[in-house]
mmCIF file of C-alpha atoms in Angstrom:
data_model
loop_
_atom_site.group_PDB
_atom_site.id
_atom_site.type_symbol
_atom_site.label_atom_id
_atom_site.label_comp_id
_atom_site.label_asym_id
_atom_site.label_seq_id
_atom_site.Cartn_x
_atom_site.Cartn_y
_atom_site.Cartn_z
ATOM 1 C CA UNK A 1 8.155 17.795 13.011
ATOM 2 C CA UNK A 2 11.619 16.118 13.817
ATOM 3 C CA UNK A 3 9.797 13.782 16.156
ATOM 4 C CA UNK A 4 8.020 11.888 12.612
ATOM 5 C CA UNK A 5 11.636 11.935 11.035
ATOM 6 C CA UNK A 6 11.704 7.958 10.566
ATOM 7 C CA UNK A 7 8.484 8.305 9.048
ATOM 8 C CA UNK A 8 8.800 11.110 6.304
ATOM 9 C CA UNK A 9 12.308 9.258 5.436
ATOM 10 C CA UNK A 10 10.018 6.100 4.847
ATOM 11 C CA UNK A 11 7.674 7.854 3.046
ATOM 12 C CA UNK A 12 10.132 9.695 1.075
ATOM 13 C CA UNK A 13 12.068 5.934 -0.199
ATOM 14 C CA UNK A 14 8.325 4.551 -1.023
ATOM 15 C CA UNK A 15 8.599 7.326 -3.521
ATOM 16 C CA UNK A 16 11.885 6.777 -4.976
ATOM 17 C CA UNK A 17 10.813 2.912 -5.528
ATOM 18 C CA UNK A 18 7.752 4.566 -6.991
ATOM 19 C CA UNK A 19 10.356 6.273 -9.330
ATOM 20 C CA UNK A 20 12.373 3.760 -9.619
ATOM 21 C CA UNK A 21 9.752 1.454 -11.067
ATOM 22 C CA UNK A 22 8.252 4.520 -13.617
ATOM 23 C CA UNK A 23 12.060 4.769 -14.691
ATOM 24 C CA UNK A 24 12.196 0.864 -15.419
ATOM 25 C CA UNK A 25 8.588 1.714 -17.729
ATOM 26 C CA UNK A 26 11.017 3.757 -19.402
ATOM 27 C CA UNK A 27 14.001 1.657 -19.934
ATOM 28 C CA UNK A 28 11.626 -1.581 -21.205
ATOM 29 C CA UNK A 29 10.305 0.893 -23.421
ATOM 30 C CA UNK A 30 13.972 1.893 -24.981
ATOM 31 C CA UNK A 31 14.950 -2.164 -24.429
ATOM 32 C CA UNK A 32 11.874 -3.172 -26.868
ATOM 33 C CA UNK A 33 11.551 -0.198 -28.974
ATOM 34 C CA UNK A 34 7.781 0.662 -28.065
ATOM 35 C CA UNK A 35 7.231 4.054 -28.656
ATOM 36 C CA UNK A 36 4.266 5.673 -26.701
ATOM 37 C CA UNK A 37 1.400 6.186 -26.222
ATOM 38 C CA UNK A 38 1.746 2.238 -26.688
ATOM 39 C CA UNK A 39 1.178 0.250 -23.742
ATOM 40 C CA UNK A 40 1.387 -3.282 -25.447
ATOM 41 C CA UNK A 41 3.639 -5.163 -27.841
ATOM 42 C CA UNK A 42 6.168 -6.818 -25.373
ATOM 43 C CA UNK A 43 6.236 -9.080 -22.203
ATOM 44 C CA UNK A 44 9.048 -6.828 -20.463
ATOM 45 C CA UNK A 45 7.330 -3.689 -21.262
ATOM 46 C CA UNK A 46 3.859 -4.625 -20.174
ATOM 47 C CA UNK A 47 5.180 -6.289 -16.768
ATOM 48 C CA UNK A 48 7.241 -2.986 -16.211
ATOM 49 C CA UNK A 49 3.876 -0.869 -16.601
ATOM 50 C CA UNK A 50 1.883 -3.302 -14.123
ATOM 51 C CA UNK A 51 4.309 -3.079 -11.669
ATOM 52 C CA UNK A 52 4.694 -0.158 -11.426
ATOM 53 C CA UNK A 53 0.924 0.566 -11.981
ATOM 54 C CA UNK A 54 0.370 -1.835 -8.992
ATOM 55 C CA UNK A 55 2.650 0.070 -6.700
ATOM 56 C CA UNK A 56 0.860 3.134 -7.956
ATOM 57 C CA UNK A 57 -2.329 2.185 -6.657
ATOM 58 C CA UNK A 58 -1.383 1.093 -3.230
ATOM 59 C CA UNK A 59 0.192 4.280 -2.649
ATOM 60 C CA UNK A 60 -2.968 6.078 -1.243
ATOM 61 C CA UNK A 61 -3.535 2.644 1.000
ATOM 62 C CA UNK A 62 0.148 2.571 2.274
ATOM 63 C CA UNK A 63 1.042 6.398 3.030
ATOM 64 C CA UNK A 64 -1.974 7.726 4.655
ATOM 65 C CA UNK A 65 -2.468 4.252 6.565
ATOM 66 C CA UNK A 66 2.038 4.261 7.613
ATOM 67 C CA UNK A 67 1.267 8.348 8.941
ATOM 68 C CA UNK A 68 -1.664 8.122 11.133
ATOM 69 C CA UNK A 69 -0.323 4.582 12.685
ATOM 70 C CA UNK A 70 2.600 6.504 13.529
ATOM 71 C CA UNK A 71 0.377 9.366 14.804
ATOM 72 C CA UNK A 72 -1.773 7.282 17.008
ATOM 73 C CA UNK A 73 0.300 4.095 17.441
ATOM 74 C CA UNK A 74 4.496 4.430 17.232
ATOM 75 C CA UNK A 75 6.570 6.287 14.542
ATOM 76 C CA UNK A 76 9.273 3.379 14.840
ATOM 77 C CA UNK A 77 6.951 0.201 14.547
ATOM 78 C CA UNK A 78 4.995 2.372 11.251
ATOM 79 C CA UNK A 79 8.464 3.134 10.067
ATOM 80 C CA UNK A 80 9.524 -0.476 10.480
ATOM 81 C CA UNK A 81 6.505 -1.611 9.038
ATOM 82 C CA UNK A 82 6.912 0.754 6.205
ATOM 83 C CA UNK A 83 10.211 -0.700 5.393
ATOM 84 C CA UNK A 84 8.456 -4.183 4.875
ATOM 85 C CA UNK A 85 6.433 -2.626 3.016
ATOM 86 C CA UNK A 86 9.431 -1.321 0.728
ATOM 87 C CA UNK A 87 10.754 -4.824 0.727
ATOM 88 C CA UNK A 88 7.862 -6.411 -0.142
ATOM 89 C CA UNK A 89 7.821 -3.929 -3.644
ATOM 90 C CA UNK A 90 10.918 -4.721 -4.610
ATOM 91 C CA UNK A 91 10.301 -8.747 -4.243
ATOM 92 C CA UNK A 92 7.089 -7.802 -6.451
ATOM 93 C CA UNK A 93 8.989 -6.292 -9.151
ATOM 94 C CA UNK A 94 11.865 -8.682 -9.267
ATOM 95 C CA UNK A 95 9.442 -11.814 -9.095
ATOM 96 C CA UNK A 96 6.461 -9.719 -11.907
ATOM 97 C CA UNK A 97 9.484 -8.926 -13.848
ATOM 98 C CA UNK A 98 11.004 -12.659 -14.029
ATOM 99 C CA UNK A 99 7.373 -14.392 -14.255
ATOM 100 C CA UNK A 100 4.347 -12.746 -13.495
ATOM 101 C CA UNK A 101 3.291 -15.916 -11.160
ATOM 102 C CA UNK A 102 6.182 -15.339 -9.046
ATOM 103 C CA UNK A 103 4.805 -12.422 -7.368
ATOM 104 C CA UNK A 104 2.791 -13.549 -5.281
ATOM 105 C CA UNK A 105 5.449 -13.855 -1.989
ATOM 106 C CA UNK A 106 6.321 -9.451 -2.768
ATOM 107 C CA UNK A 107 2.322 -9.249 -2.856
ATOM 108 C CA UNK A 108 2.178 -10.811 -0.144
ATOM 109 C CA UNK A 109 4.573 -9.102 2.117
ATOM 110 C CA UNK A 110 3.421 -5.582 1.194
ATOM 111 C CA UNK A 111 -0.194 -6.990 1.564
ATOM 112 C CA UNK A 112 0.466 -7.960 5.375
ATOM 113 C CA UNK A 113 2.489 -4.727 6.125
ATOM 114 C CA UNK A 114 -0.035 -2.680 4.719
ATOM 115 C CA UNK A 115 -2.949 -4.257 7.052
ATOM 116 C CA UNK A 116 -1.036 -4.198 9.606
ATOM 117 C CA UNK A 117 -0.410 -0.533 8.921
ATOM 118 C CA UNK A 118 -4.305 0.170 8.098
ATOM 119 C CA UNK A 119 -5.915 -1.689 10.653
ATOM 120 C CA UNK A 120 -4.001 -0.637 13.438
ATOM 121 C CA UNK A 121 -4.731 3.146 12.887
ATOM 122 C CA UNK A 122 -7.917 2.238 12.121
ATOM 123 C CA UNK A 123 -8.454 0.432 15.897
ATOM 124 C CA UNK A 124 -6.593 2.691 17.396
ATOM 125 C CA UNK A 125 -8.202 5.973 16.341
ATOM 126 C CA UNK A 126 -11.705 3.680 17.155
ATOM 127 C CA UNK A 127 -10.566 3.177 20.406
ATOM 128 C CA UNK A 128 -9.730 6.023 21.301
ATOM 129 C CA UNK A 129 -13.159 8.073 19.811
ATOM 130 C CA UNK A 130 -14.914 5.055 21.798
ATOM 131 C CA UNK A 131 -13.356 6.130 25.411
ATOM 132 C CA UNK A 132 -13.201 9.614 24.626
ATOM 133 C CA UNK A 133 -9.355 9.717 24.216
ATOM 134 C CA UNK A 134 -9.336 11.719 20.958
#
């Protein structure tokens, strides 16, 4: 499995910002003194929760779409991409947490890198079924 290092390190840091961000839910909540199971009551708070409920859901898009392009296309281009990816989380978070309509650029970014990501495992794995290479 050494030869998908780059890739499992990827995957593992797209977890810890996963963590990172559920931490931050956590720290609003102490910051605005919103007990749970309340999800509402303050700006920070609730921006905390949808960003890291955002990255939550493009989890099962990003991982499963960064393996298989490494599997059928190139473990350092997904792992590359995979790092945009990261980046483009973090620019979320920082421009969710400061105004909600300054995410857009961090959507953005992660948006492209994920296609990218998708699609090209996607074609690939199509290609190759089509020609008989798989």
């Amino acid at each position: 499995m050494m030869e998908h290092r780059w890739t499992a390190l990827v995957t593992l840091l797209s977890l810890l910002v996963y963590f990172w961000m559920s931490l931050q839910v956590g720290r609003a909540r102490g910051k605005c003194g919103i007990q749970p199971p309340a999800m509402t009551g303050d700006q920070l708070m609730e921006r905390a929760i949808r960003v890291q409920s955002n990255t939550l859901e493009w989890l099962p898009i990003f991982l499963p779409s960064l393996w298989l392009f490494a599997l059928y296309w190139n473990e350092m281009v997904a792992a590359g991409l995979g790092v945009v990816w990261i980046i483009g989380r973090f620019l979320y978070s920082a421009g969710y947490m400061a105004d909600p309509a300054k995410r857009s650029t961090g959507f953005l970014i992660q948006f492209l890198a994920c296609g990218v990501l998708l699609l090209g495992a996607l074609g690939k794995i199509v290609y190759s079924l089509a020609t008989g290479g798989i």
